[in-house]
Amino acid sequence: ASTFTHFHSAEADERATRTQWSRFEQVVEVMREAGVSPGFLHAANSAASVLYPSLTANVVRPGYFLYGGTAEGVKSKPLPVLSVKARVASVRDVRAGQTVSYGATYTAPEDGRLATVAIGYGDGLPWRISNNGGALVAGQIRPSST
């Protein structure tokens, strides 16, 4: 059993985070007074676990940090626990104005080259990442068009 809350803006608002923690502690105390064991206590997300270690209770839910993300005010940047690798399936020249991707959602801003990577929606990549993010190619981050 556990009792938890989630800091809504630990990376941006210390006052709100400490207020949430105080209210959480009050609820836990009421539970104990009523004879209910709160079990493990957890409230700290990625940013809170680094910015407010005294508020981590028994458990930390690092989430975003596990994938190499960071937050404003957090100086440390953990190494990602996950990477996805795929082979380049083809490389093609495109002219300025040509479109690619399902729904033609990417328009080449200038003449250039595009690589198609052998991974996609059928492999579990969500549609919402289209035209966001990038890929590490030969040691350099390249923008994603799909």
PDB file of C-alpha atoms in Angstrom:
ATOM      1  CA  ALA A   1       0.000   0.000   0.000  1.00  0.00           C
ATOM      2  CA  SER A   2       1.092   3.538  -0.573  1.00  0.00           C
ATOM      3  CA  THR A   3      -0.114   7.100  -0.360  1.00  0.00           C
ATOM      4  CA  PHE A   4       1.055   9.579  -2.940  1.00  0.00           C
ATOM      5  CA  THR A   5       0.659  12.933  -4.539  1.00  0.00           C
ATOM      6  CA  HIS A   6       2.391  14.497  -7.505  1.00  0.00           C
ATOM      7  CA  PHE A   7       4.092  17.880  -7.436  1.00  0.00           C
ATOM      8  CA  HIS A   8       2.546  19.827 -10.288  1.00  0.00           C
ATOM      9  CA  SER A   9       5.426  22.260 -10.827  1.00  0.00           C
ATOM     10  CA  ALA A  10       8.408  21.314  -8.683  1.00  0.00           C
ATOM     11  CA  GLU A  11      10.803  22.592 -11.329  1.00  0.00           C
ATOM     12  CA  ALA A  12       9.228  26.044 -11.438  1.00  0.00           C
ATOM     13  CA  ASP A  13       7.533  26.901  -8.145  1.00  0.00           C
ATOM     14  CA  GLU A  14       9.200  26.133  -4.825  1.00  0.00           C
ATOM     15  CA  ARG A  15       6.446  27.785  -2.774  1.00  0.00           C
ATOM     16  CA  ALA A  16       3.719  25.693  -4.389  1.00  0.00           C
ATOM     17  CA  THR A  17       5.803  22.543  -4.005  1.00  0.00           C
ATOM     18  CA  ARG A  18       6.368  23.130  -0.300  1.00  0.00           C
ATOM     19  CA  THR A  19       2.666  23.971   0.160  1.00  0.00           C
ATOM     20  CA  GLN A  20       1.684  20.707  -1.523  1.00  0.00           C
ATOM     21  CA  TRP A  21       4.113  18.807   0.702  1.00  0.00           C
ATOM     22  CA  SER A  22       2.717  20.432   3.834  1.00  0.00           C
ATOM     23  CA  ARG A  23      -0.847  19.505   2.839  1.00  0.00           C
ATOM     24  CA  PHE A  24       0.273  15.976   2.016  1.00  0.00           C
ATOM     25  CA  GLU A  25       1.859  15.630   5.457  1.00  0.00           C
ATOM     26  CA  GLN A  26      -1.397  16.811   7.050  1.00  0.00           C
ATOM     27  CA  VAL A  27      -3.385  14.153   5.193  1.00  0.00           C
ATOM     28  CA  VAL A  28      -0.891  11.456   6.193  1.00  0.00           C
ATOM     29  CA  GLU A  29      -1.165  12.528   9.837  1.00  0.00           C
ATOM     30  CA  VAL A  30      -4.969  12.362   9.703  1.00  0.00           C
ATOM     31  CA  MET A  31      -4.705   8.867   8.224  1.00  0.00           C
ATOM     32  CA  ARG A  32      -2.391   7.738  11.011  1.00  0.00           C
ATOM     33  CA  GLU A  33      -4.650   9.252  13.691  1.00  0.00           C
ATOM     34  CA  ALA A  34      -7.544   7.306  12.179  1.00  0.00           C
ATOM     35  CA  GLY A  35      -5.530   4.096  12.403  1.00  0.00           C
ATOM     36  CA  VAL A  36      -4.925   3.856   8.675  1.00  0.00           C
ATOM     37  CA  SER A  37      -1.395   3.048   7.620  1.00  0.00           C
ATOM     38  CA  PRO A  38      -0.357   5.266   4.684  1.00  0.00           C
ATOM     39  CA  GLY A  39       2.228   2.695   3.570  1.00  0.00           C
ATOM     40  CA  PHE A  40       4.978   4.013   1.356  1.00  0.00           C
ATOM     41  CA  LEU A  41       4.846   7.754   0.837  1.00  0.00           C
ATOM     42  CA  HIS A  42       5.802   9.306  -2.459  1.00  0.00           C
ATOM     43  CA  ALA A  43       5.433  12.695  -4.018  1.00  0.00           C
ATOM     44  CA  ALA A  44       8.707  13.474  -5.739  1.00  0.00           C
ATOM     45  CA  ASN A  45       8.848  13.529  -9.503  1.00  0.00           C
ATOM     46  CA  SER A  46      12.117  13.966 -11.427  1.00  0.00           C
ATOM     47  CA  ALA A  47      12.690  17.621 -10.596  1.00  0.00           C
ATOM     48  CA  ALA A  48      11.610  17.357  -6.961  1.00  0.00           C
ATOM     49  CA  SER A  49      13.920  14.413  -6.346  1.00  0.00           C
ATOM     50  CA  VAL A  50      16.888  16.641  -7.220  1.00  0.00           C
ATOM     51  CA  LEU A  51      15.671  20.066  -6.070  1.00  0.00           C
ATOM     52  CA  TYR A  52      13.992  18.996  -2.803  1.00  0.00           C
ATOM     53  CA  PRO A  53      15.566  15.761  -1.543  1.00  0.00           C
ATOM     54  CA  SER A  54      13.994  16.288   1.887  1.00  0.00           C
ATOM     55  CA  LEU A  55      10.538  15.933   0.286  1.00  0.00           C
ATOM     56  CA  THR A  56      11.171  12.576  -1.338  1.00  0.00           C
ATOM     57  CA  ALA A  57       9.605  10.481   1.468  1.00  0.00           C
ATOM     58  CA  ASN A  58      10.053   6.734   0.803  1.00  0.00           C
ATOM     59  CA  VAL A  59       9.769   6.548  -2.976  1.00  0.00           C
ATOM     60  CA  VAL A  60      10.784   8.709  -5.946  1.00  0.00           C
ATOM     61  CA  ARG A  61       9.149   8.586  -9.382  1.00  0.00           C
ATOM     62  CA  PRO A  62      11.900   9.901 -11.656  1.00  0.00           C
ATOM     63  CA  GLY A  63       9.973   9.441 -14.939  1.00  0.00           C
ATOM     64  CA  TYR A  64      11.226  12.109 -17.335  1.00  0.00           C
ATOM     65  CA  PHE A  65      14.804  11.978 -16.055  1.00  0.00           C
ATOM     66  CA  LEU A  66      15.043   8.316 -16.990  1.00  0.00           C
ATOM     67  CA  TYR A  67      14.867   9.344 -20.625  1.00  0.00           C
ATOM     68  CA  GLY A  68      17.571  11.999 -20.356  1.00  0.00           C
ATOM     69  CA  GLY A  69      15.217  14.922 -19.786  1.00  0.00           C
ATOM     70  CA  THR A  70      15.917  17.721 -17.377  1.00  0.00           C
ATOM     71  CA  ALA A  71      14.013  20.646 -15.925  1.00  0.00           C
ATOM     72  CA  GLU A  72      14.651  24.310 -15.305  1.00  0.00           C
ATOM     73  CA  GLY A  73      16.726  24.805 -12.185  1.00  0.00           C
ATOM     74  CA  VAL A  74      18.094  21.266 -12.229  1.00  0.00           C
ATOM     75  CA  LYS A  75      21.836  21.264 -12.833  1.00  0.00           C
ATOM     76  CA  SER A  76      22.390  17.531 -13.015  1.00  0.00           C
ATOM     77  CA  LYS A  77      21.424  15.639 -16.120  1.00  0.00           C
ATOM     78  CA  PRO A  78      21.215  11.883 -15.705  1.00  0.00           C
ATOM     79  CA  LEU A  79      22.101   9.523 -18.486  1.00  0.00           C
ATOM     80  CA  PRO A  80      19.119   8.097 -20.353  1.00  0.00           C
ATOM     81  CA  VAL A  81      18.116   4.527 -19.546  1.00  0.00           C
ATOM     82  CA  LEU A  82      16.682   3.942 -22.995  1.00  0.00           C
ATOM     83  CA  SER A  83      17.702   4.448 -26.570  1.00  0.00           C
ATOM     84  CA  VAL A  84      16.111   3.264 -29.775  1.00  0.00           C
ATOM     85  CA  LYS A  85      18.239   2.243 -32.709  1.00  0.00           C
ATOM     86  CA  ALA A  86      17.201   1.770 -36.314  1.00  0.00           C
ATOM     87  CA  ARG A  87      18.982   1.485 -39.649  1.00  0.00           C
ATOM     88  CA  VAL A  88      18.798   4.048 -42.408  1.00  0.00           C
ATOM     89  CA  ALA A  89      16.716   2.325 -45.084  1.00  0.00           C
ATOM     90  CA  SER A  90      17.115   4.869 -47.868  1.00  0.00           C
ATOM     91  CA  VAL A  91      18.493   8.311 -48.625  1.00  0.00           C
ATOM     92  CA  ARG A  92      16.817  10.543 -51.186  1.00  0.00           C
ATOM     93  CA  ASP A  93      17.314  13.996 -52.595  1.00  0.00           C
ATOM     94  CA  VAL A  94      14.404  16.406 -52.216  1.00  0.00           C
ATOM     95  CA  ARG A  95      13.735  19.796 -53.726  1.00  0.00           C
ATOM     96  CA  ALA A  96      12.546  22.846 -51.852  1.00  0.00           C
ATOM     97  CA  GLY A  97       8.777  22.655 -51.480  1.00  0.00           C
ATOM     98  CA  GLN A  98       8.487  18.871 -51.821  1.00  0.00           C
ATOM     99  CA  THR A  99       6.462  17.142 -49.133  1.00  0.00           C
ATOM    100  CA  VAL A 100       7.051  13.841 -47.370  1.00  0.00           C
ATOM    101  CA  SER A 101       5.493  11.747 -44.619  1.00  0.00           C
ATOM    102  CA  TYR A 102       1.974  10.452 -44.081  1.00  0.00           C
ATOM    103  CA  GLY A 103      -0.338  13.346 -44.781  1.00  0.00           C
ATOM    104  CA  ALA A 104       2.529  15.270 -46.423  1.00  0.00           C
ATOM    105  CA  THR A 105       3.158  16.916 -43.048  1.00  0.00           C
ATOM    106  CA  TYR A 106       6.737  17.932 -43.829  1.00  0.00           C
ATOM    107  CA  THR A 107       7.694  20.394 -46.537  1.00  0.00           C
ATOM    108  CA  ALA A 108      11.378  20.658 -47.416  1.00  0.00           C
ATOM    109  CA  PRO A 109      12.419  24.281 -46.825  1.00  0.00           C
ATOM    110  CA  GLU A 110      15.310  23.960 -49.291  1.00  0.00           C
ATOM    111  CA  ASP A 111      16.962  21.407 -51.556  1.00  0.00           C
ATOM    112  CA  GLY A 112      18.539  18.676 -49.494  1.00  0.00           C
ATOM    113  CA  ARG A 113      18.671  15.019 -48.555  1.00  0.00           C
ATOM    114  CA  LEU A 114      16.336  12.995 -46.391  1.00  0.00           C
ATOM    115  CA  ALA A 115      16.986   9.623 -44.826  1.00  0.00           C
ATOM    116  CA  THR A 116      14.238   7.129 -44.147  1.00  0.00           C
ATOM    117  CA  VAL A 117      14.806   5.167 -40.963  1.00  0.00           C
ATOM    118  CA  ALA A 118      13.479   1.619 -40.613  1.00  0.00           C
ATOM    119  CA  ILE A 119      11.225   2.354 -37.657  1.00  0.00           C
ATOM    120  CA  GLY A 120       7.841   3.983 -37.410  1.00  0.00           C
ATOM    121  CA  TYR A 121       4.271   3.981 -36.229  1.00  0.00           C
ATOM    122  CA  GLY A 122       3.942   0.224 -36.655  1.00  0.00           C
ATOM    123  CA  ASP A 123       6.805  -0.158 -34.172  1.00  0.00           C
ATOM    124  CA  GLY A 124       5.036   1.883 -31.519  1.00  0.00           C
ATOM    125  CA  LEU A 125       6.256   5.390 -32.282  1.00  0.00           C
ATOM    126  CA  PRO A 126       3.299   7.713 -31.693  1.00  0.00           C
ATOM    127  CA  TRP A 127       1.993   9.902 -34.523  1.00  0.00           C
ATOM    128  CA  ARG A 128       2.358  13.003 -32.343  1.00  0.00           C
ATOM    129  CA  ILE A 129       6.141  12.879 -32.662  1.00  0.00           C
ATOM    130  CA  SER A 130       5.893  13.637 -36.388  1.00  0.00           C
ATOM    131  CA  ASN A 131       8.043  16.632 -37.242  1.00  0.00           C
ATOM    132  CA  ASN A 132       9.350  16.820 -33.661  1.00  0.00           C
ATOM    133  CA  GLY A 133      12.555  15.558 -32.157  1.00  0.00           C
ATOM    134  CA  GLY A 134      15.420  14.125 -34.086  1.00  0.00           C
ATOM    135  CA  ALA A 135      17.866  11.314 -34.518  1.00  0.00           C
ATOM    136  CA  LEU A 136      21.535  10.860 -33.788  1.00  0.00           C
ATOM    137  CA  VAL A 137      23.244  10.189 -37.131  1.00  0.00           C
ATOM    138  CA  ALA A 138      27.009   9.803 -37.317  1.00  0.00           C
ATOM    139  CA  GLY A 139      27.341  11.552 -33.956  1.00  0.00           C
ATOM    140  CA  GLN A 140      25.210  14.580 -34.869  1.00  0.00           C
ATOM    141  CA  ILE A 141      21.589  15.258 -33.980  1.00  0.00           C
ATOM    142  CA  ARG A 142      19.496  15.597 -37.124  1.00  0.00           C
ATOM    143  CA  PRO A 143      15.952  17.005 -37.097  1.00  0.00           C
ATOM    144  CA  SER A 144      13.028  14.670 -37.600  1.00  0.00           C
ATOM    145  CA  SER A 145      10.552  15.272 -40.383  1.00  0.00           C
ATOM    146  CA  THR A 146       8.330  12.315 -39.523  1.00  0.00           C
TER     147      THR A 146
END
